[in-house]
XYZ file of C-alpha atoms in Angstrom:
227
model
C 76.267 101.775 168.198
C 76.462 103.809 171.190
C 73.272 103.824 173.307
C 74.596 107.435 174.667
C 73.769 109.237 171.628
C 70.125 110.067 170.907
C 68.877 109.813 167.692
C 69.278 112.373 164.620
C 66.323 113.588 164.956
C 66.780 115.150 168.729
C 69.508 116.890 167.087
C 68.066 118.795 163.863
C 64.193 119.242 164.591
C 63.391 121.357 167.382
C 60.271 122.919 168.648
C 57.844 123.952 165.675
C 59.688 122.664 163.215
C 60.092 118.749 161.420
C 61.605 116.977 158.458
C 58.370 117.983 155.746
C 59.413 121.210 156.809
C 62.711 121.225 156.382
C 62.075 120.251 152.967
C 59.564 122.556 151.891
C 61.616 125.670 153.183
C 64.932 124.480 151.273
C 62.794 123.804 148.468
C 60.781 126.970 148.248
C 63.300 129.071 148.900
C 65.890 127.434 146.584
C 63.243 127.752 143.933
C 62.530 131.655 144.560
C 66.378 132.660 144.558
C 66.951 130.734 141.049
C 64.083 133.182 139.878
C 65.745 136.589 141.619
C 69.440 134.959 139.920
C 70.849 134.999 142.989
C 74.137 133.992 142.976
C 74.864 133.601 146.468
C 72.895 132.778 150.098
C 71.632 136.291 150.827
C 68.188 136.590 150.912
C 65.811 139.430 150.715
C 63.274 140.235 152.993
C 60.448 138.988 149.271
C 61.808 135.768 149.577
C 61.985 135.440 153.418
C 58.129 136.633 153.658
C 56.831 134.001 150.520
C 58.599 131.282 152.239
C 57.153 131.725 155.705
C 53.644 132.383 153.595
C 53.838 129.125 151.688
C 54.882 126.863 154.863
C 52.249 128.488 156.882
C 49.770 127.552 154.621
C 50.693 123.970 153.744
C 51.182 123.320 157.823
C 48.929 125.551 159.435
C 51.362 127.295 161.650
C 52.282 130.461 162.372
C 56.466 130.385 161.434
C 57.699 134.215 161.530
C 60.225 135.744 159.525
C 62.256 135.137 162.657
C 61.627 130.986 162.671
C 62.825 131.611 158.927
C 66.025 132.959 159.255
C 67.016 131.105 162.260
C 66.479 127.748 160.971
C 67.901 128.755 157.517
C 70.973 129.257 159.432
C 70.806 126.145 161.335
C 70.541 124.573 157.813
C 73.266 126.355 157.219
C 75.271 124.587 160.130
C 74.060 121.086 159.411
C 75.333 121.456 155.907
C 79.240 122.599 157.273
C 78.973 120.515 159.935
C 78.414 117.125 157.889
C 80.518 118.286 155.054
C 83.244 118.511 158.008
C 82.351 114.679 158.851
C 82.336 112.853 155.528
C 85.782 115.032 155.145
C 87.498 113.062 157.949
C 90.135 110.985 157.587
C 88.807 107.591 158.260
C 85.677 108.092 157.262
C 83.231 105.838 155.021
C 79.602 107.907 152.953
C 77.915 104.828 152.279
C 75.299 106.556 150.173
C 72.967 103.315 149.443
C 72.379 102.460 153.304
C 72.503 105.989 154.292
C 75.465 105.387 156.711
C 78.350 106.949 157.867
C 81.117 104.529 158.424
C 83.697 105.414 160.824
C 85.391 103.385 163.516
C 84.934 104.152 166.913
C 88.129 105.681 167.089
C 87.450 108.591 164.495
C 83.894 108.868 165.813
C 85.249 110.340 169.433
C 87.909 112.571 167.246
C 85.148 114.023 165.177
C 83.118 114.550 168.477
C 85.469 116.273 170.090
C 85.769 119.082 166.958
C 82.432 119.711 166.692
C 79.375 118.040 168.456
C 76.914 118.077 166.162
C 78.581 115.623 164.130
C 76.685 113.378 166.499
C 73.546 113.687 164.353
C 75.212 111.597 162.250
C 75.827 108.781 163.526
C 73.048 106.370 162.805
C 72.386 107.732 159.332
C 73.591 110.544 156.320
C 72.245 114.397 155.877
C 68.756 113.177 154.991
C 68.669 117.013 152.954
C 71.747 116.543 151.470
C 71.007 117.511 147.908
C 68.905 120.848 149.012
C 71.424 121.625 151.381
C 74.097 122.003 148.762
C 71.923 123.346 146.628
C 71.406 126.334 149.068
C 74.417 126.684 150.209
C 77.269 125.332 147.982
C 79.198 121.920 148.260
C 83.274 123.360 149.963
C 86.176 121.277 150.333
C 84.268 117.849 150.496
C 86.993 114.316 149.590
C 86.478 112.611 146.715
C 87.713 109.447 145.623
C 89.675 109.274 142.603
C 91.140 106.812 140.301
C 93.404 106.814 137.783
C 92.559 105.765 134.331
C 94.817 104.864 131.665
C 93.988 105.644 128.175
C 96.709 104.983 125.105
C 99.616 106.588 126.482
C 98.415 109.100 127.991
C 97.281 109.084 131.736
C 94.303 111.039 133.200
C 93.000 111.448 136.932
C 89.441 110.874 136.957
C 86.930 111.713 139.639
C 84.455 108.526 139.530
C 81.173 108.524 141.536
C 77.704 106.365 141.419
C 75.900 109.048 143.315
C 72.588 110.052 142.310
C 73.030 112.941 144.703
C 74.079 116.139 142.899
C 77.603 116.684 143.732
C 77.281 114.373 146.319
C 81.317 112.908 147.750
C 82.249 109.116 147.146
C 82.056 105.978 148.745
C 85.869 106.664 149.801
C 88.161 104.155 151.196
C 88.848 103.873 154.595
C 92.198 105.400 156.009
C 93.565 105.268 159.445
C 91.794 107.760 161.585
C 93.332 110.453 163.674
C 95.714 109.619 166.307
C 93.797 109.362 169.615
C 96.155 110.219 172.444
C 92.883 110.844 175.138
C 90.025 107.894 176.283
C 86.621 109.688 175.786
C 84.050 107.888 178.573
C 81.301 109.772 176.515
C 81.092 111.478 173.412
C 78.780 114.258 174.855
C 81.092 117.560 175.236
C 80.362 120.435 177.305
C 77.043 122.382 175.358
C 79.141 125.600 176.169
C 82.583 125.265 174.896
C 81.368 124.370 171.377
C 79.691 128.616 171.293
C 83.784 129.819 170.925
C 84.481 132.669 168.881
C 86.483 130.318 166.144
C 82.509 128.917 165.666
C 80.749 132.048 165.504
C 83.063 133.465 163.185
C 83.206 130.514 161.200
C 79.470 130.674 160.842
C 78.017 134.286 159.986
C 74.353 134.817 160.199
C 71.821 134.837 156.656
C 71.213 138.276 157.410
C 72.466 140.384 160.183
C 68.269 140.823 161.778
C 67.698 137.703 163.880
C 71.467 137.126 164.586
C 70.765 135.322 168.080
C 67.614 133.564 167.276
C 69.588 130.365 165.748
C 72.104 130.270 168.757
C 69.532 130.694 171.524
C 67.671 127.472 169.940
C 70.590 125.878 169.380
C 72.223 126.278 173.319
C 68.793 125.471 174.676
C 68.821 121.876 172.788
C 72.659 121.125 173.766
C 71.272 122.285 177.276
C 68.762 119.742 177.385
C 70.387 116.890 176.228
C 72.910 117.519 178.688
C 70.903 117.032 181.794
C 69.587 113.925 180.062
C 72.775 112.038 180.762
């Protein structure tokens, strides 16, 4: 392991916010769009208020709209942004140790495409499930075999996951060619904010569109100056 990297959780919770929160937000608000039908990620100012109600009162804070619909979005991020990891070439979901298996190799090629991937190093998307839940599983490997039956032949996708759509323990591949020696994995905070990332990653709602990045610069900020 690399001493360099702080753990997940100086990555994903930030300021007001922890993992029993996490939880309960995905949770409530997963539960109040299956009651609207919603068939997609928008959310209505209803839900938005009766999700900052109900975490208010089972925390005793004081989360606005605002907190809402920025950290839905950096929900939103963690969800691409470890889909994008266990998608690698090279890389290992061990789903009963909560791992990601990767050699060192692959880790600085997925650090240089996207620096949050970092979170991940010591252990899996501990919201997984919800995550995909709330915002849809895209473009995730699977592992497949091929089974055999009669004479007929039949690709199978085979998984032990007790995660809902969760990928598979897949096989490991040679990584990505790695021309460059990293000295760290840390990348400058302000090239990741390029136009390719904010269009790849449009706000909940278009109120509150710079709360999410604001949080999000400060933290890569910080752990900057820590190294």
């Amino acid at each position: 392991m690399n001493p360099q990297i702080p753990t997940q959780a100086t990555f994903i919770y930030r300021r007001k916010w922890n993992a029993a929160m996490d939880t309960l937000l995905l949770s409530t608000v997963i539960k109040l769009r299956t009651g609207s039908r919603s068939n997609d990620d928008y959310l209505t100012d209803t839900v938005l208020n009766e999700a900052c109600k109900v975490i208010n009162l089972h925390f005793a804070t004081e989360i606005t709209c605002a907190d809402t619909v920025s950290r839905l979005e950096l929900l939103r991020v963690r969800c691409q942004t470890f889909n994008e990891v266990v998608s690698t070439p090279g890389v290992r979901w061990d789903l009963d140790e909560k791992l990601i298996v990767a050699d060192d190799a692959t880790w600085k090629f997925i650090f240089r495409t996207n620096p949050l991937a970092e979170a991940y190093y010591y252990r899996d998307e501990p919201e997984y499930s919800r995550l995909t839940t709330m915002f849809g599983l895209h473009d995730v490997k699977k592992e497949k075999k091929v089974i055999t039956i009669s004479d007929t032949t039949e690709l199978i996708v085979i998984t032990d996951s007790l995660v809902p759509y969760a990928p598979t323990r897949g096989k490991h591949v040679p990584s990505p060619a790695d021309p460059d020696e990293v000295n760290s994995p840390f990348i400058d905070p302000l090239h990741w904010f390029t136009g390719s990332f904010l269009m790849s990653h449009r706000p909940i709602l278009t109120k509150c569109r710079q709360a999410w990045l604001v949080e999000l610069l400060e933290a890569w900020i910080q752990l900057g100056t820590c190294q």
